[in-house]
mmCIF file of C-alpha atoms in Angstrom:
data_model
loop_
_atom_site.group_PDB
_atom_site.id
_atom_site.type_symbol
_atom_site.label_atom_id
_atom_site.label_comp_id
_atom_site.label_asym_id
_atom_site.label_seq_id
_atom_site.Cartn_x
_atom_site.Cartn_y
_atom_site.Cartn_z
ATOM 1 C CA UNK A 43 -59.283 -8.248 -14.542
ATOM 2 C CA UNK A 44 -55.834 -8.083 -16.311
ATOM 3 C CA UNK A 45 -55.362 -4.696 -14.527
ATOM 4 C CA UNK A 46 -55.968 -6.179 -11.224
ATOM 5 C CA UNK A 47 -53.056 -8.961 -12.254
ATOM 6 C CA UNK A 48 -51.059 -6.788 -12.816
ATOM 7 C CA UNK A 49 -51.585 -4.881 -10.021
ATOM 8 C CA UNK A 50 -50.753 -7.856 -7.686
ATOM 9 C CA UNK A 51 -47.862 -8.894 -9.432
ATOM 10 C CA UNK A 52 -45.994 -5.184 -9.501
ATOM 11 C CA UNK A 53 -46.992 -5.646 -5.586
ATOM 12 C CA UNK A 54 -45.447 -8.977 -5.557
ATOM 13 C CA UNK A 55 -41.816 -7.789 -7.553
ATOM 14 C CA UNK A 56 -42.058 -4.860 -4.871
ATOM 15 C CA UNK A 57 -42.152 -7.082 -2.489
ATOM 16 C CA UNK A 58 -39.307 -9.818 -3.242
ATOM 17 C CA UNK A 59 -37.362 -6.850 -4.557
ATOM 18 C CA UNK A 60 -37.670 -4.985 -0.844
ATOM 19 C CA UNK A 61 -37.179 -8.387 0.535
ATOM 20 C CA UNK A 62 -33.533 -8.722 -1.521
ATOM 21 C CA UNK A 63 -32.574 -5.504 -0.341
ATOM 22 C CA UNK A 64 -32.919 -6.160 3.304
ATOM 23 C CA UNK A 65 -31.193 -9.385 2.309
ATOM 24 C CA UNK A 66 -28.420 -7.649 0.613
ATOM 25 C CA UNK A 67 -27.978 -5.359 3.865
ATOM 26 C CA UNK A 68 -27.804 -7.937 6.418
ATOM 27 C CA UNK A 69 -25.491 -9.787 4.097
ATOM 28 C CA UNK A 70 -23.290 -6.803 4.629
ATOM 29 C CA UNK A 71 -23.113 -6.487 8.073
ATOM 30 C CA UNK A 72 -21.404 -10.113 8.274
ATOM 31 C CA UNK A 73 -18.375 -8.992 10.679
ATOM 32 C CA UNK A 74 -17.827 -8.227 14.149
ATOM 33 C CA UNK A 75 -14.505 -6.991 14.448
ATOM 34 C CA UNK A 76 -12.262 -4.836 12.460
ATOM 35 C CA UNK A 77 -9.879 -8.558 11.823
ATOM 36 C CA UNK A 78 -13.269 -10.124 10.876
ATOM 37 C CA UNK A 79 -14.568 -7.690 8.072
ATOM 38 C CA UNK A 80 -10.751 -7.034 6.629
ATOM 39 C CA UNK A 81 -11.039 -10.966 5.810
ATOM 40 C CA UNK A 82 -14.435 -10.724 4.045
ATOM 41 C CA UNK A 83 -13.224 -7.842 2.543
ATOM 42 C CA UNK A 84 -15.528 -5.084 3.869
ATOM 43 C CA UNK A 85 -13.798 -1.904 4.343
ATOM 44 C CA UNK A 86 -16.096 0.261 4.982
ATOM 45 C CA UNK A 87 -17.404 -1.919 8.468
ATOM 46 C CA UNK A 88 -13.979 -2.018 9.914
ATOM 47 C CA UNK A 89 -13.477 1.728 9.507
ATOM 48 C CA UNK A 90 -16.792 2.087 11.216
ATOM 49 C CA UNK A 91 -15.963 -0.568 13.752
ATOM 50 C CA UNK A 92 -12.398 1.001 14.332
ATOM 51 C CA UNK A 93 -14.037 4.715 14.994
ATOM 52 C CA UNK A 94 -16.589 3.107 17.464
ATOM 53 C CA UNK A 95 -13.365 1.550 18.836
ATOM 54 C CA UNK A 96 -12.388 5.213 19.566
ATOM 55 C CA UNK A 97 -10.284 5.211 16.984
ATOM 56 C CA UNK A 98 -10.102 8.693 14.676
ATOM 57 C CA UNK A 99 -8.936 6.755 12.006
ATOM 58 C CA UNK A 100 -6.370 9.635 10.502
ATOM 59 C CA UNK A 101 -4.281 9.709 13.583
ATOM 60 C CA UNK A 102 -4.901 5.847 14.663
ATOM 61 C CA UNK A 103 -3.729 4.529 18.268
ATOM 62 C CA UNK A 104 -3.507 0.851 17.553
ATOM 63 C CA UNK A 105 -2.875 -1.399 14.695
ATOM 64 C CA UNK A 106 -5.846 -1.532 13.293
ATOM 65 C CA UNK A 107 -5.993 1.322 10.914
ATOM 66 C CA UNK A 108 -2.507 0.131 9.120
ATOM 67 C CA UNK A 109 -4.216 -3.372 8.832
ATOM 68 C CA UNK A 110 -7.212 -1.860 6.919
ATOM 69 C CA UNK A 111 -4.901 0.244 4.633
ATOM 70 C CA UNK A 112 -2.896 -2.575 3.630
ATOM 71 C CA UNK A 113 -5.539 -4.952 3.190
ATOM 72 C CA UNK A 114 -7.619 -2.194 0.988
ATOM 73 C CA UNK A 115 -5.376 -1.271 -0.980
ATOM 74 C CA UNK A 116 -3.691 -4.826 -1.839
ATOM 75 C CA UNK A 117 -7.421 -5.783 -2.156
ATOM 76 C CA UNK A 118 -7.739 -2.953 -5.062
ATOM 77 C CA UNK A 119 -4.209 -3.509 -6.471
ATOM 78 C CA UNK A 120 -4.749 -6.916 -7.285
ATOM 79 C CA UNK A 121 -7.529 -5.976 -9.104
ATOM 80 C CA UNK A 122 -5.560 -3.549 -11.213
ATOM 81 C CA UNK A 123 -7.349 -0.473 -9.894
ATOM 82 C CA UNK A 124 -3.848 1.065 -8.574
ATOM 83 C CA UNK A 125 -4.901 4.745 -8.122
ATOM 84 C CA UNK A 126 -7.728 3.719 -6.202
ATOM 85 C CA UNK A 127 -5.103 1.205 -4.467
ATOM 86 C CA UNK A 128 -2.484 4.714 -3.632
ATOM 87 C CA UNK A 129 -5.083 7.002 -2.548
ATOM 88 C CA UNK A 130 -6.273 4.354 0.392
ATOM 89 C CA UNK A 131 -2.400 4.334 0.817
ATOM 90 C CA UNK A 132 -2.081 8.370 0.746
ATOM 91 C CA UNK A 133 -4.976 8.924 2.909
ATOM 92 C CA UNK A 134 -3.309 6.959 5.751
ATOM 93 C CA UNK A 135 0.053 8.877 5.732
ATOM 94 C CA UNK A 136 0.493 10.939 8.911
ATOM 95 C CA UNK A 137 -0.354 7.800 11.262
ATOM 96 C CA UNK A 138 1.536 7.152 13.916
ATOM 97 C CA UNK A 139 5.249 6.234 13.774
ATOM 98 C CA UNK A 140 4.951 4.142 16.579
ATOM 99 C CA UNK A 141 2.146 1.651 14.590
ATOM 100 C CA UNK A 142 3.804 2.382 11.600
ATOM 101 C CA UNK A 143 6.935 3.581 10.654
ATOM 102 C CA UNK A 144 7.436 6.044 8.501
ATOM 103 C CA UNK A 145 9.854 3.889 6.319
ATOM 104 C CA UNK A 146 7.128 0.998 6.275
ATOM 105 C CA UNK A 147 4.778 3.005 5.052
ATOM 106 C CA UNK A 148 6.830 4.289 2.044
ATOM 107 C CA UNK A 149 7.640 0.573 1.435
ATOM 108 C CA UNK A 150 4.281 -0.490 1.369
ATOM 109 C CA UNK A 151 3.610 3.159 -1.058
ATOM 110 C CA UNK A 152 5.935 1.440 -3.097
ATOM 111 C CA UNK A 153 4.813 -1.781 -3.167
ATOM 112 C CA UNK A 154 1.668 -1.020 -4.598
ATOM 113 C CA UNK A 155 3.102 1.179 -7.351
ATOM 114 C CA UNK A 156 5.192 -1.644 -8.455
ATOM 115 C CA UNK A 157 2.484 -4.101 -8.579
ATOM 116 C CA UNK A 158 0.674 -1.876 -10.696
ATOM 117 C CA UNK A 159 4.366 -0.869 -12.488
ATOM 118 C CA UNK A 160 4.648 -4.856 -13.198
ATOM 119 C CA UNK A 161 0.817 -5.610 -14.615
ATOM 120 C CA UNK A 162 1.308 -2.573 -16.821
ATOM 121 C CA UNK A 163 4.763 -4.361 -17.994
ATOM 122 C CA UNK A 164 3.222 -7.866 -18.169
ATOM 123 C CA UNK A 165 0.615 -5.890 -21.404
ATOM 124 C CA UNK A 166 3.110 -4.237 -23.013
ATOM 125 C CA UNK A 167 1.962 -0.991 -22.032
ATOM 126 C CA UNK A 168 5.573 0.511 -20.518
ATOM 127 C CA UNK A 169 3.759 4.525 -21.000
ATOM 128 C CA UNK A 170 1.369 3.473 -18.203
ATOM 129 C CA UNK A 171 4.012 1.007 -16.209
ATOM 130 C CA UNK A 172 6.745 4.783 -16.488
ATOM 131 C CA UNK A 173 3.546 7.431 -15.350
ATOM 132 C CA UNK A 174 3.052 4.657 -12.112
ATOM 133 C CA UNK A 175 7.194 4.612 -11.919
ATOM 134 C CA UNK A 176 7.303 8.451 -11.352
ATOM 135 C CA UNK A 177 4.832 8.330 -8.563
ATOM 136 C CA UNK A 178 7.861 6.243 -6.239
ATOM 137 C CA UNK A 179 10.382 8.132 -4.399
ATOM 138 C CA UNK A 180 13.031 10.073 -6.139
ATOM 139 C CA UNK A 181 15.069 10.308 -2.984
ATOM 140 C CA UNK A 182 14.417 7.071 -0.978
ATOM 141 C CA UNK A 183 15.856 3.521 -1.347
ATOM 142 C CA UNK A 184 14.075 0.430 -1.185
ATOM 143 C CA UNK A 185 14.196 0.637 2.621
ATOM 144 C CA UNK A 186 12.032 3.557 2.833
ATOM 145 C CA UNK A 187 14.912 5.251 3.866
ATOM 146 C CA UNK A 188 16.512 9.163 2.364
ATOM 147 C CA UNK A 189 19.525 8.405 0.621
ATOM 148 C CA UNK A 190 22.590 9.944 1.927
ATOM 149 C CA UNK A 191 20.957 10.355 5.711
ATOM 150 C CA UNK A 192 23.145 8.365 8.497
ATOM 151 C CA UNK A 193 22.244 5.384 9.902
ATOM 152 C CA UNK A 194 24.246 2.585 12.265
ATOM 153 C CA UNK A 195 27.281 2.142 11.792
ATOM 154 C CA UNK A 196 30.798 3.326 10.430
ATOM 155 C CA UNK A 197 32.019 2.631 7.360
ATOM 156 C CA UNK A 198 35.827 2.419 6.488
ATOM 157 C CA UNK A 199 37.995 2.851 3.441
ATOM 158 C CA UNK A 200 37.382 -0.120 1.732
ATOM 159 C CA UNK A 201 33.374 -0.204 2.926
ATOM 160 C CA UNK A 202 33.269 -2.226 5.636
ATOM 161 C CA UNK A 203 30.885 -1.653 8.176
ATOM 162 C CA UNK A 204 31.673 -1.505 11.863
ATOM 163 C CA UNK A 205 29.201 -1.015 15.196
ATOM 164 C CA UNK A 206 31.501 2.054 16.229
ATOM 165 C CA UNK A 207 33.854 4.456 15.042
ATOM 166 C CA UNK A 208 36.309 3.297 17.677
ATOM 167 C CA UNK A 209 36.365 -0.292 16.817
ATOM 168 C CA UNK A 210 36.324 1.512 13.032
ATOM 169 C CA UNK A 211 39.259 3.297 13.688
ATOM 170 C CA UNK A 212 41.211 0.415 15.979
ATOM 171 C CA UNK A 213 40.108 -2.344 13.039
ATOM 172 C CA UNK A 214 39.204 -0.864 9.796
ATOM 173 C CA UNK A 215 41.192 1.498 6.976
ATOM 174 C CA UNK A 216 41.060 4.845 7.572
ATOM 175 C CA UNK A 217 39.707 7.068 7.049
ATOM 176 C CA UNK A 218 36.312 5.979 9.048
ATOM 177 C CA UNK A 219 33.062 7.667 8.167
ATOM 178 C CA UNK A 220 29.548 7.630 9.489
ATOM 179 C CA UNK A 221 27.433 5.244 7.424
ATOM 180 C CA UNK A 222 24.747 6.402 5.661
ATOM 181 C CA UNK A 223 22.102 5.434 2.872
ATOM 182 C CA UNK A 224 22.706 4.548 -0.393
ATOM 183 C CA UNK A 225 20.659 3.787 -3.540
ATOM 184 C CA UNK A 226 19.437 3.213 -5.934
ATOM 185 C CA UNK A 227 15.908 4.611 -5.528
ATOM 186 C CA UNK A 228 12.811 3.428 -5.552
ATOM 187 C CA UNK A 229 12.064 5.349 -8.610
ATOM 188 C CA UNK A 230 15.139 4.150 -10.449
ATOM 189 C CA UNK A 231 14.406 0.216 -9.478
ATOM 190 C CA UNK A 232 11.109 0.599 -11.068
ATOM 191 C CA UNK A 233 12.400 2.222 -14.118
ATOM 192 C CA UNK A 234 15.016 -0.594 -14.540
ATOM 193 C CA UNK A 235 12.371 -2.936 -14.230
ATOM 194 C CA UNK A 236 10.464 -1.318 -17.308
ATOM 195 C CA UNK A 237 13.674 -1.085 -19.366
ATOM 196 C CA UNK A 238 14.280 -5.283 -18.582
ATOM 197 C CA UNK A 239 10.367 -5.836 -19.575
ATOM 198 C CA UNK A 240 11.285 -3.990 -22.255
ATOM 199 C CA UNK A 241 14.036 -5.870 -23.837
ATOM 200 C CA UNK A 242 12.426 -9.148 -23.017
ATOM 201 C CA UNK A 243 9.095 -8.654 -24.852
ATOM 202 C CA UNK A 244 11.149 -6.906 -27.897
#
């Protein structure tokens, strides 16, 4: 008799457990579009949604790839997993420059690194908060962009900028040169930061 109980009740466990399961999957599959599942926070549906979008994901055509890399990795950087936060980041470089320019996407890089650069301050623990640092650009400002390339503009003797080198020349002190990036880098920012934290919780 008690083996028959327990018989029927292992069957019944089996049962409600199976029955949870099926639960837990549906519960899953709770988003129809990529926008829908990036606000309930599953990842893994609006990749799949994205590819059956004809999307390859690597190479993306649209926006949606650069939403799910932002949203994934903010999503795993807020909970202080920031290597798991940079590799969703990594993974994504190479996509296009028209959905997301290159600079962006070393901002956003960057952004992550410092949230995780600022938690590691916030505990005291300024080895972890310098090993995130050296992960950030060496040679890029906080505009994504290579310090010492040109950009607009020309730049006169005393550092004003102007829209040309004509209206440099006609308006400005010579001599008029083209203007181009300066720092400080990313890198150095971050390590500033760590040195402020550092003084402050002395």
């Amino acid at each position: 008799m008690k083996k028959r109980v327990f018989i029927l009740l292992s069957c019944f466990f089996a049962l409600a457990s199976c029955g949870s399961e099926s639960q837990d999957s549906e519960e899953k599959v709770s988003c129809d579009s990529v926008d829908e599942c990036i606000s309930v926070y599953d990842f893994e549906t609006a990749r799949k949604l994205m590819k059956k979008g004809g999307i390859s994901g690597f190479l993306g055509g649209n926006d949606d790839y650069k939403n799910i890399v932002i949203a994934e990795s903010k999503y795993w950087a807020d909970k202080g997993d920031i290597e798991r936060a940079l590799s969703v980041v990594d993974e994504s470089w190479g996509v296009s420059d028209s959905h997301w320019p290159e600079e962006d996407w070393q901002c956003w890089r960057n952004n992550i690194i410092d949230i995780g650069v600022t938690a590691s301050c916030e505990k005291g623990d300024f080895l972890k908060a310098k090993l995130l640092a050296i992960k950030s650009s060496e040679d890029l400002n906080v505009d994504g962009i290579k310090i010492g390339s040109i950009i607009d503009g020309w730049v006169d003797k005393k550092g004003n900028l102007y829209s040309s080198s004509f209206d440099c020349e006609e308006r400005g002190r010579k001599p008029c040169l083209e203007n181009r990036a300066t720092g400080p880098s990313m890198r150095q920012l971050l390590m500033a930061k760590i040195k402020d934290y550092q003084k402050l919780l002395k």
